Coordinates of C-alpha atoms and ligand atoms in Angstrom, one line a residue:
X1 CA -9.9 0.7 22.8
X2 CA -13.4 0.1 23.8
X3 CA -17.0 0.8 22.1
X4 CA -18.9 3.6 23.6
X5 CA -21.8 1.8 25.7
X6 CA -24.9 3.3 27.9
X7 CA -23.4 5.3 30.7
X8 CA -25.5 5.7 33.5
X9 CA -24.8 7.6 36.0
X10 CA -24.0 6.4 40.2
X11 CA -26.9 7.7 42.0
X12 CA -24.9 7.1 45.2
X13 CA -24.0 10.1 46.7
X14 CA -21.0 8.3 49.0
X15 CA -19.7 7.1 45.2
X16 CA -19.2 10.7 44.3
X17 CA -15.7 11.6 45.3
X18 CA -13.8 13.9 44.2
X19 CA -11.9 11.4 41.6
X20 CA -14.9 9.6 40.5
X21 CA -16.2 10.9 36.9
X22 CA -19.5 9.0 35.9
X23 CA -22.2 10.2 34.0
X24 CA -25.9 9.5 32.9
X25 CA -28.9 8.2 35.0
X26 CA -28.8 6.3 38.3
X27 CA -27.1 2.5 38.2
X28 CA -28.9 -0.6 37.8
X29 CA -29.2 -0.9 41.7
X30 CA -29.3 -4.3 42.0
X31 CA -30.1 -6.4 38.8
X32 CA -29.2 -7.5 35.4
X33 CA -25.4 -8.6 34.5
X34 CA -23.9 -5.6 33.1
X35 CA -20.3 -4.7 31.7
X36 CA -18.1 -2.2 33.1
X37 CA -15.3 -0.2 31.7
X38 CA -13.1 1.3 34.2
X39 CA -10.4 4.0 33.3
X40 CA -8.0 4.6 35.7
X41 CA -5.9 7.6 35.1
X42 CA -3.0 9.5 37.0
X43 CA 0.6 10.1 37.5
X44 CA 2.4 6.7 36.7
X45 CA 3.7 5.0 39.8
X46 CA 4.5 1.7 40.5
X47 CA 1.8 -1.1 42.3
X48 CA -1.6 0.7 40.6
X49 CA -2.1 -2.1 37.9
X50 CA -1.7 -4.9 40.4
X51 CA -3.6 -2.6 43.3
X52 CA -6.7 -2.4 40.9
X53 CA -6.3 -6.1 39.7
X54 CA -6.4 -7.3 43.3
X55 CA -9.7 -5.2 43.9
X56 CA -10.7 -7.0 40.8
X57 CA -9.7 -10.0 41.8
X58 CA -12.0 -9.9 45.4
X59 CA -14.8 -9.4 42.8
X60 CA -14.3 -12.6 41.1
X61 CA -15.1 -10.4 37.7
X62 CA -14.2 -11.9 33.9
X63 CA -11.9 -9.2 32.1
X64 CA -13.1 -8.9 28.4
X65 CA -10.0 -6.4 27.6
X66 CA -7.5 -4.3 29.3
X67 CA -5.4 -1.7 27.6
X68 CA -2.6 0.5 29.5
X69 CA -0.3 3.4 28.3
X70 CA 2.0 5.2 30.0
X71 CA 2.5 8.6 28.2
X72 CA 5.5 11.2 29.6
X73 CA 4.6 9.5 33.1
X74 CA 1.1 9.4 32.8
X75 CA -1.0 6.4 32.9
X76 CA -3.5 5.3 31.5
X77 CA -5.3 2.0 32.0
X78 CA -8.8 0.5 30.7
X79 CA -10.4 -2.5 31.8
X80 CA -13.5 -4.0 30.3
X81 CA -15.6 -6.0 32.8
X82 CA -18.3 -9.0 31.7
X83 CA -21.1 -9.9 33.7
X84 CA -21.0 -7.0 36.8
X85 CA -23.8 -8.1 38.8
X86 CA -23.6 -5.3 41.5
X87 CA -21.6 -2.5 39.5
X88 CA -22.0 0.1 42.3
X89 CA -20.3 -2.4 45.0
X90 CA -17.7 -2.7 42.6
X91 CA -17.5 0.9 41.9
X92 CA -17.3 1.8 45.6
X93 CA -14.5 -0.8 46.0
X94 CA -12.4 0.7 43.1
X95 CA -13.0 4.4 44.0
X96 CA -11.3 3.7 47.6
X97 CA -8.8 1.4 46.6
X98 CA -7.5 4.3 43.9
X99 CA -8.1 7.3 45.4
X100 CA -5.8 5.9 48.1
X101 CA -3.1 5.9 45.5
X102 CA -3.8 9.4 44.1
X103 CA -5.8 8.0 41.5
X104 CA -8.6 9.1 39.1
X105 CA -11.5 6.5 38.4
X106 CA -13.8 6.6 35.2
X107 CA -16.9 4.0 35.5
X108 CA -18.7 3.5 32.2
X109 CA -21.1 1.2 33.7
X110 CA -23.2 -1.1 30.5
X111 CA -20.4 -0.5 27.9
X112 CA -22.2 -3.1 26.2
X113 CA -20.9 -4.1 21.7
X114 CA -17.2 -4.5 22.5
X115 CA -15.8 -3.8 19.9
X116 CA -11.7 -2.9 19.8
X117 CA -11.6 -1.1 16.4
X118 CA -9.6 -2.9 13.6
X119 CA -8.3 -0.2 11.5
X120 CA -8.1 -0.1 7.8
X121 CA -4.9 2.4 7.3
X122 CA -2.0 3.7 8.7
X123 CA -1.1 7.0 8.3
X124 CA 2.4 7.8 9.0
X125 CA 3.1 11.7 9.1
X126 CA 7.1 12.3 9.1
X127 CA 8.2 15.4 9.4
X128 CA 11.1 17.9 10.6
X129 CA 9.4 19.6 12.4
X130 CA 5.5 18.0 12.7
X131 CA 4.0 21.1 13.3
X132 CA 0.9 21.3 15.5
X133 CA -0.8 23.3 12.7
X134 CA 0.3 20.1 10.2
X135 CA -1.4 17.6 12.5
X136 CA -4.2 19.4 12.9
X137 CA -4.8 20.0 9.1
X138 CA -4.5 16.3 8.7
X139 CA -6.6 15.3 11.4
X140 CA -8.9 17.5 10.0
X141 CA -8.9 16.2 6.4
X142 CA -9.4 12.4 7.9
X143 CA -12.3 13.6 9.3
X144 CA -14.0 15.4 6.6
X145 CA -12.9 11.5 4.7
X146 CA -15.1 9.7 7.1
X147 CA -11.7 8.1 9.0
X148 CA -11.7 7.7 12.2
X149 CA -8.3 8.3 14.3
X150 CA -8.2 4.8 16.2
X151 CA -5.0 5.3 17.8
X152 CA -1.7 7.4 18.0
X153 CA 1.7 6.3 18.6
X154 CA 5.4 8.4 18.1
X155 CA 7.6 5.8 15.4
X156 CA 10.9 8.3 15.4
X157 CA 12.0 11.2 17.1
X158 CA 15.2 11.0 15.3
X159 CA 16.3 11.8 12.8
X160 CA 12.8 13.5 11.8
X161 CA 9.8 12.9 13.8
X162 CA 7.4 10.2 12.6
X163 CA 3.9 10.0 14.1
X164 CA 1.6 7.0 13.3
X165 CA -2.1 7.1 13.1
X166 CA -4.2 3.6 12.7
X167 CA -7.5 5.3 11.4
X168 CA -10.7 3.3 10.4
X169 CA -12.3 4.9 7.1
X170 CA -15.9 4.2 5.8
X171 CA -17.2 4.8 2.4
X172 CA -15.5 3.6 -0.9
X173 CA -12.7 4.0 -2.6
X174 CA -10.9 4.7 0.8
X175 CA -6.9 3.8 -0.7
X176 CA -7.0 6.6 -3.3
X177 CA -9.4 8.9 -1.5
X178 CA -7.7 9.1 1.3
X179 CA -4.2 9.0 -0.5
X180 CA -5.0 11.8 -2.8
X181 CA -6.6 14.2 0.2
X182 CA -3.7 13.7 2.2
X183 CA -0.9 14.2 -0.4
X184 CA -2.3 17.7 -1.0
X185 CA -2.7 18.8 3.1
X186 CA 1.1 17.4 2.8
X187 CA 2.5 19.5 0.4
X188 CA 0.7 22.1 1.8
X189 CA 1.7 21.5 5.6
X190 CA 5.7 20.5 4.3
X191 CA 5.4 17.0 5.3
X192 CA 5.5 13.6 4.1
X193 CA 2.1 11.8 4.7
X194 CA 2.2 7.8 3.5
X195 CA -0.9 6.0 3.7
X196 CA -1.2 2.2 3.8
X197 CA -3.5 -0.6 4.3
X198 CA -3.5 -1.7 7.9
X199 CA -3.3 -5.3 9.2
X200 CA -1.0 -8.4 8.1
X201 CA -0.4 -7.5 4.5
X202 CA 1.6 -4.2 5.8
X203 CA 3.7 -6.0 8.1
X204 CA 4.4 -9.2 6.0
X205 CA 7.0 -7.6 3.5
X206 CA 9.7 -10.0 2.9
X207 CA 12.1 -8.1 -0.1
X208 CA 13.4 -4.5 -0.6
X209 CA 15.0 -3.6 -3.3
X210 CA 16.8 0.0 -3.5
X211 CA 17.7 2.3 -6.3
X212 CA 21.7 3.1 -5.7
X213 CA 22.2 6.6 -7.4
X214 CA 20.5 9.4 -5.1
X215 CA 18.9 6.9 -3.0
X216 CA 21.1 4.4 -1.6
X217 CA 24.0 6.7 -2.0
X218 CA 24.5 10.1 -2.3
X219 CA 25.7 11.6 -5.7
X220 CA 25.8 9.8 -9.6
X221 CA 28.4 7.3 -10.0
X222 CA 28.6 7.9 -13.9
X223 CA 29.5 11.6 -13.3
X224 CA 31.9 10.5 -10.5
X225 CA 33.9 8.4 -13.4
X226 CA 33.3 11.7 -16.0
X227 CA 34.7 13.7 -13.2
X228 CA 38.4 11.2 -13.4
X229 CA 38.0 11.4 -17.5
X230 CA 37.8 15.5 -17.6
X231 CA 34.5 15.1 -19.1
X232 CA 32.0 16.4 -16.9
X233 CA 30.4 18.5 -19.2
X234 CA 30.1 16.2 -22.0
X235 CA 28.2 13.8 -19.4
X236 CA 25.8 16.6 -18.2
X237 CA 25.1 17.7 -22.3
X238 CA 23.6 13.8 -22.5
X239 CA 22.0 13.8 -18.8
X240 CA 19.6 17.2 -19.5
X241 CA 19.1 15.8 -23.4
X242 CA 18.0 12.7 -21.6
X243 CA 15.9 14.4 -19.1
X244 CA 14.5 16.2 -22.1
X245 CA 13.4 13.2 -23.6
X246 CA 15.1 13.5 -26.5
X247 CA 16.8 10.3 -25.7
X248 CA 15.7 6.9 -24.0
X249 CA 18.3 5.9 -20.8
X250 CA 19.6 2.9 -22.9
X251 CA 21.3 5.5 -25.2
X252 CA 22.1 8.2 -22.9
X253 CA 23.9 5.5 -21.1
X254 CA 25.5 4.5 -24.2
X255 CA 26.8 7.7 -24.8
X256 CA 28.0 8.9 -21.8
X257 CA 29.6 5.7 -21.1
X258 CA 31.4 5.9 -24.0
X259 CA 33.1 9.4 -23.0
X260 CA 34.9 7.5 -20.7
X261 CA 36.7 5.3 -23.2
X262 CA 40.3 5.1 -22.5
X263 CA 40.4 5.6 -18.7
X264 CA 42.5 3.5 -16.3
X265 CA 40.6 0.8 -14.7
X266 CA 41.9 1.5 -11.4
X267 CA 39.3 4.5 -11.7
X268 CA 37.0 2.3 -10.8
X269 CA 38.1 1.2 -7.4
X270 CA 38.8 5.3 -6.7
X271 CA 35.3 5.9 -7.2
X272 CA 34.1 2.8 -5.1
X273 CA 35.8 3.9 -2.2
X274 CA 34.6 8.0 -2.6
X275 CA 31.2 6.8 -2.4
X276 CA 28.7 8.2 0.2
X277 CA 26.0 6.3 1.4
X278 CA 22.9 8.3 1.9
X279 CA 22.4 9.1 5.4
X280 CA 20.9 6.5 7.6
X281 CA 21.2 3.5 4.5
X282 CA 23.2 1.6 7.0
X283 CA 20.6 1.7 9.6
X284 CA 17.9 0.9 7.1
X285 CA 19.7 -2.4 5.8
X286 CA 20.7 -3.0 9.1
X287 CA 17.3 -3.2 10.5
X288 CA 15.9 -4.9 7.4
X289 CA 17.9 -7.7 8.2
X290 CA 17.5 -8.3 11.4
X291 CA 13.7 -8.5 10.4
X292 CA 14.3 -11.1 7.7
X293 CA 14.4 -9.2 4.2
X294 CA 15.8 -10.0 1.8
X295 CA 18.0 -7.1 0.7
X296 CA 19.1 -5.9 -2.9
X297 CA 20.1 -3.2 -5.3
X298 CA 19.1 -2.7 -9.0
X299 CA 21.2 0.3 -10.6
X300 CA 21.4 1.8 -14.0
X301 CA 25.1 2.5 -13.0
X302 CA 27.7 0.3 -12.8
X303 CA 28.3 -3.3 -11.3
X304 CA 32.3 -3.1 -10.7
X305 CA 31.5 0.3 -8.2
X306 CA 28.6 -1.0 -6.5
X307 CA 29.4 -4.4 -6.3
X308 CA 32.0 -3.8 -3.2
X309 CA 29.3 -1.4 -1.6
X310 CA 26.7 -4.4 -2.0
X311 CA 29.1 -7.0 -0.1
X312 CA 29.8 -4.5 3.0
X313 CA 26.4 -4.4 3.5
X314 CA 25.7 -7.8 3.3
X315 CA 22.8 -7.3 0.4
X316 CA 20.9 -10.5 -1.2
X317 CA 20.8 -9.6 -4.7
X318 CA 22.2 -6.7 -7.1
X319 CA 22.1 -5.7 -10.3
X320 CA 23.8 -3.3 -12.5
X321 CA 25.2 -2.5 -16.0
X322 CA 29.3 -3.4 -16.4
X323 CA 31.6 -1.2 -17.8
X324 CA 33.5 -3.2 -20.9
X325 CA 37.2 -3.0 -19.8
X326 CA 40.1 -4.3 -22.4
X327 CA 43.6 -4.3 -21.1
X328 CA 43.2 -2.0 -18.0
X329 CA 41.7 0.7 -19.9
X330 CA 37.9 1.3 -20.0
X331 CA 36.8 1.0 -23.6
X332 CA 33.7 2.6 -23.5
X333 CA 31.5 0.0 -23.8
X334 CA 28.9 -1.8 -21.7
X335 CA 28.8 -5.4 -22.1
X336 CA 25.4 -7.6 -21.6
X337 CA 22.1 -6.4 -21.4
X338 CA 21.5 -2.9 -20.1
X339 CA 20.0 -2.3 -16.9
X340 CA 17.2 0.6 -17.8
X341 CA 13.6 1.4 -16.7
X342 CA 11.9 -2.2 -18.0
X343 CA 15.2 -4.0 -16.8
X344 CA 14.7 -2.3 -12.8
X345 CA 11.4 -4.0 -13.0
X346 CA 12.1 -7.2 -14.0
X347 CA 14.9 -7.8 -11.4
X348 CA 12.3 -7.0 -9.0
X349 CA 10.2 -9.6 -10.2
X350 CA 13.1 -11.8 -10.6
X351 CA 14.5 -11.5 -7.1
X352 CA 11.4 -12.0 -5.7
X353 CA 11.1 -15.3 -7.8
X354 CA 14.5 -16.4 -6.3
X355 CA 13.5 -14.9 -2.8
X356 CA 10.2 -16.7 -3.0
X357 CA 8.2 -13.8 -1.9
X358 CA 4.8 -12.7 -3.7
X359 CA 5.3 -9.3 -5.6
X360 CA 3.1 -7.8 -2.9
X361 CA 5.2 -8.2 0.3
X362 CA 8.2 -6.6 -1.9
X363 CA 9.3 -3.0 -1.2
X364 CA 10.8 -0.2 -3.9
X365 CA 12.6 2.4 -3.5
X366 CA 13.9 5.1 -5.8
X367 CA 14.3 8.8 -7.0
X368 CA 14.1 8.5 -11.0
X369 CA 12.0 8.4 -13.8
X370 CA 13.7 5.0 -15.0
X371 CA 12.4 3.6 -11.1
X372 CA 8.6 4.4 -12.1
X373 CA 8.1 0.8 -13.6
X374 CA 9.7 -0.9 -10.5
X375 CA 8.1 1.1 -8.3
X376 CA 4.7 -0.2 -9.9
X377 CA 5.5 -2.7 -10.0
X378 CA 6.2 -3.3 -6.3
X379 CA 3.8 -3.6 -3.2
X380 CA 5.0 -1.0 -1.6
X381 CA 6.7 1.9 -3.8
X382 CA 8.7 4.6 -2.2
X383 CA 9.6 7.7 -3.5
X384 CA 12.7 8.8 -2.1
X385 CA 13.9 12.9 -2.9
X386 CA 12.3 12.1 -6.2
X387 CA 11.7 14.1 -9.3
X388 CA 7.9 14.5 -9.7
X389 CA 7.0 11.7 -12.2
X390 CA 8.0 9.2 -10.0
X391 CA 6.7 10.6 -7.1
X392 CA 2.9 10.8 -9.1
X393 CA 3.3 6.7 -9.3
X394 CA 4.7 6.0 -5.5
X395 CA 2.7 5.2 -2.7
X396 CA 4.8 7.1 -0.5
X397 CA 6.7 10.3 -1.3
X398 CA 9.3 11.0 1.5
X399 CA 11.4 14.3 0.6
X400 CA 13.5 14.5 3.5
X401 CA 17.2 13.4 2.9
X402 CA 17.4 10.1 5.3
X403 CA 17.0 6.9 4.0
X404 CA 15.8 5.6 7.5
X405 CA 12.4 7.0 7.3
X406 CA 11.8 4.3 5.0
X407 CA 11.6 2.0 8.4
X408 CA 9.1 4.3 10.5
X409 CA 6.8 3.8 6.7
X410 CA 7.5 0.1 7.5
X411 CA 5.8 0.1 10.7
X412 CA 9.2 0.0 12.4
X413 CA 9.9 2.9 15.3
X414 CA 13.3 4.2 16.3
X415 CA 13.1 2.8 19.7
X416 CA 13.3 -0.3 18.2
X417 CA 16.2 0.2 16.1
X418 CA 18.1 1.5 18.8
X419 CA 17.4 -1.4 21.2
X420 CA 18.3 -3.6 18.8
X421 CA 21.2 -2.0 18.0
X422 CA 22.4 -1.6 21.9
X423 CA 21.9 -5.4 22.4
X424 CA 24.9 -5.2 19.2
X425 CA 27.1 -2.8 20.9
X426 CA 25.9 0.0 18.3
X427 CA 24.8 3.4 19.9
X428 CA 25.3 5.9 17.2
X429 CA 23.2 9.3 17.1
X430 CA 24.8 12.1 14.6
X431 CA 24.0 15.2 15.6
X432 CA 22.2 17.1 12.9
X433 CA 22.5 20.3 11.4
Ligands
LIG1 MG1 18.7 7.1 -8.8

């Protein structure tokens, strides 16, 4: 909160109760305008802030900043002081008026170059658990960066815990340095570390636009429909060629699509309705909303299945391949352009045209390698359970299976979802496993 300042010490011997902490040489007895920072600290009970204030107040004092937390009960409360003529009447005033209410006093008498850090990233660490020995690693590696921990705060204690660090880093290159140094104390500790610019630019996304197979929603539609046809196999054979390289996803589509010429259109609306959401995609979209994004989906799969999914949840934009159907039947086909790794990216930019929303307040989020060029080209890519080339190109990697941890990397906290969904009559915790 406050810049460290001279701290001289209260030469006063009545000043030195018990619960005053000051340290340094004697005070300024009587003398120049100083500024004082007084920390109050103690068990959290109700009528300290307005107590100290109406000490304050008798003092006809100018407040430069005041900052309170209450943490598990415990308060916490700084006030920067301007212009303290007499900092030892002041001090004398303060130390009875608190100690009356069982509370500690910290004087930091000429705690002169306020300066209230403005922090460059945010760290978000999201784990299940956040171990104590993870936090420390991490702490440790922003130190050894040159980052300064600025401030702490919990974002989720459900469904994984999320803590947030704002950290102020010096020297250059800070994005990839400290990116790079904390993906590798991640995978080392078993969590998920994202790292972000601080500041407007991180809270003024406008447009998210989700992957559907294995992010969205749980499973692959295609093998779903191969599943119905009896030709599960056949699909897989083209899947691992494709994953092999030895075909591009335009003609692996092609192919497996066309395994499922000749099956009964009401397949379709079978699959639609077998479809599981990933856990916590509700939530997600849910939130988005209420913050103003604009919401979409961009899938290699199939627009007749995901089309119903995108209207329950309300979504802005989708986009998708469409299975060619002649007289009931499935004919194998696709019809129109296909929807592959270029295509993902281009709907991004389109939506974001129609949205009217810069390229850099827009959000990806995916699991494949046909997601890498959308997540590039996005301001904020999110890897979500992915396979390892995507996850190279993200910004964030998150590898645990809940699509909500997507809002704590947002800057949004689970308290906040939840009171937002009370006020709507939703209170909904699954237990996990
Ligand atoms: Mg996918």
């Amino acid at each position: 909160m406050f810049a460290e300042g001279w701290c001289p010490r209260v030469g006063d011997a009545r000043l030195l109760r018990q619960n005053l902490c000051v340290s340094e040489t004697d005070l300024p007895p009587e003398g120049p305008k100083t500024t004082v920072l007084v920390t109050v600290t103690g068990r959290d009970k109700p009528g300290v802030t307005s107590l100290l204030f109406a000490v304050l107040s008798q003092h006809s004092v100018s407040l430069l900043d005041v900052e309170q937390v209450v943490i598990r009960g415990r308060l916490i409360l700084g006030v920067l002081i301007a212009q303290v003529r007499n900092p030892a009447t002041l001090t004398a005033a303060l130390v009875e008026a608190m100690h009356g209410v069982d509370m500690q006093v910290d004087m930091t008498i000429g705690a002169n170059g306020v300066h209230r850090p403005v922090p460059t990233h945010a760290v978000v660490i999201l784990g299940s658990p956040v171990t104590a020995q993870a936090f420390s690693a991490i702490s440790a590696e922003l130190a050894a960066q040159r980052a300064n921990i600025d401030s702490i705060r919990g974002v989720a204690d459900y469904p994984i815990t999320g803590l947030e660090l704002l950290v102020t880093a010096t020297g250059g290159e800070t994005d990839t340095r400290l990116r790079t140094a904390l993906a590798e104390v991640a995978a080392r500790e078993q969590v998920d570390v994202a790292v972000e610019r601080a500041g407007l630019a991180r809270r003024a996304k406008r447009l998210i636009v989700f992957d559907v197979d294995s992010t969205l929603i749980q499973g692959e539609v295609i093998e779903m429909l191969a599943a119905h046809a009896g030709v599960e196999d056949e699909v897989r054979a083209v899947t691992e060629a494709a994953m092999r390289g030895e075909l591009d996803f335009a003609e692996s589509l092609r192919r497996r699509v066309e395994t499922l010429a000749g099956l009964d259109v009401s397949v379709i609306d079978k699959v639609a309705d077998a479809i599981e959401l990933t856990p916590g995609a509700r939530t997600t979209i849910r939130t988005l909303r209420r913050l103003g994004y604009h919401c979409g989906v961009v899938s290699g799969g199939f627009r007749q299945v995901i089309e119903p999914l995108a209207h329950d949840l309300e979504l802005d934009f989708v986009l998708a391949n469409t299975l060619e159907v002649v007289d009931g039947k499935l004919t194998g086909g696709v019809t129109g352009d296909i929807v592959d790794r270029a295509g993902k990216a281009a709907a991004l930019r389109r939506f974001a045209a129609e949205a009217g929303v810069p390229m850099e307040q827009t959000v990806a989020v995916g699991d494949g390698a046909n997601d890498i060029d959308m997540l590039n080209a996005a301001g904020l890519g999110l890897a979500f359970n992915a396979k390892p080339a995507l996850r190279e190109v993200a910004d964030a990697a998150l590898s645990h299976p809940y699509l909500d941890a997507v809002l704590f990397i947002l800057g949004v906290t689970r308290e906040e979802v939840e009171a937002a969904d009370a006020r709507d009559g939703i209170r909904r915790r699954v237990p996990l496993d």
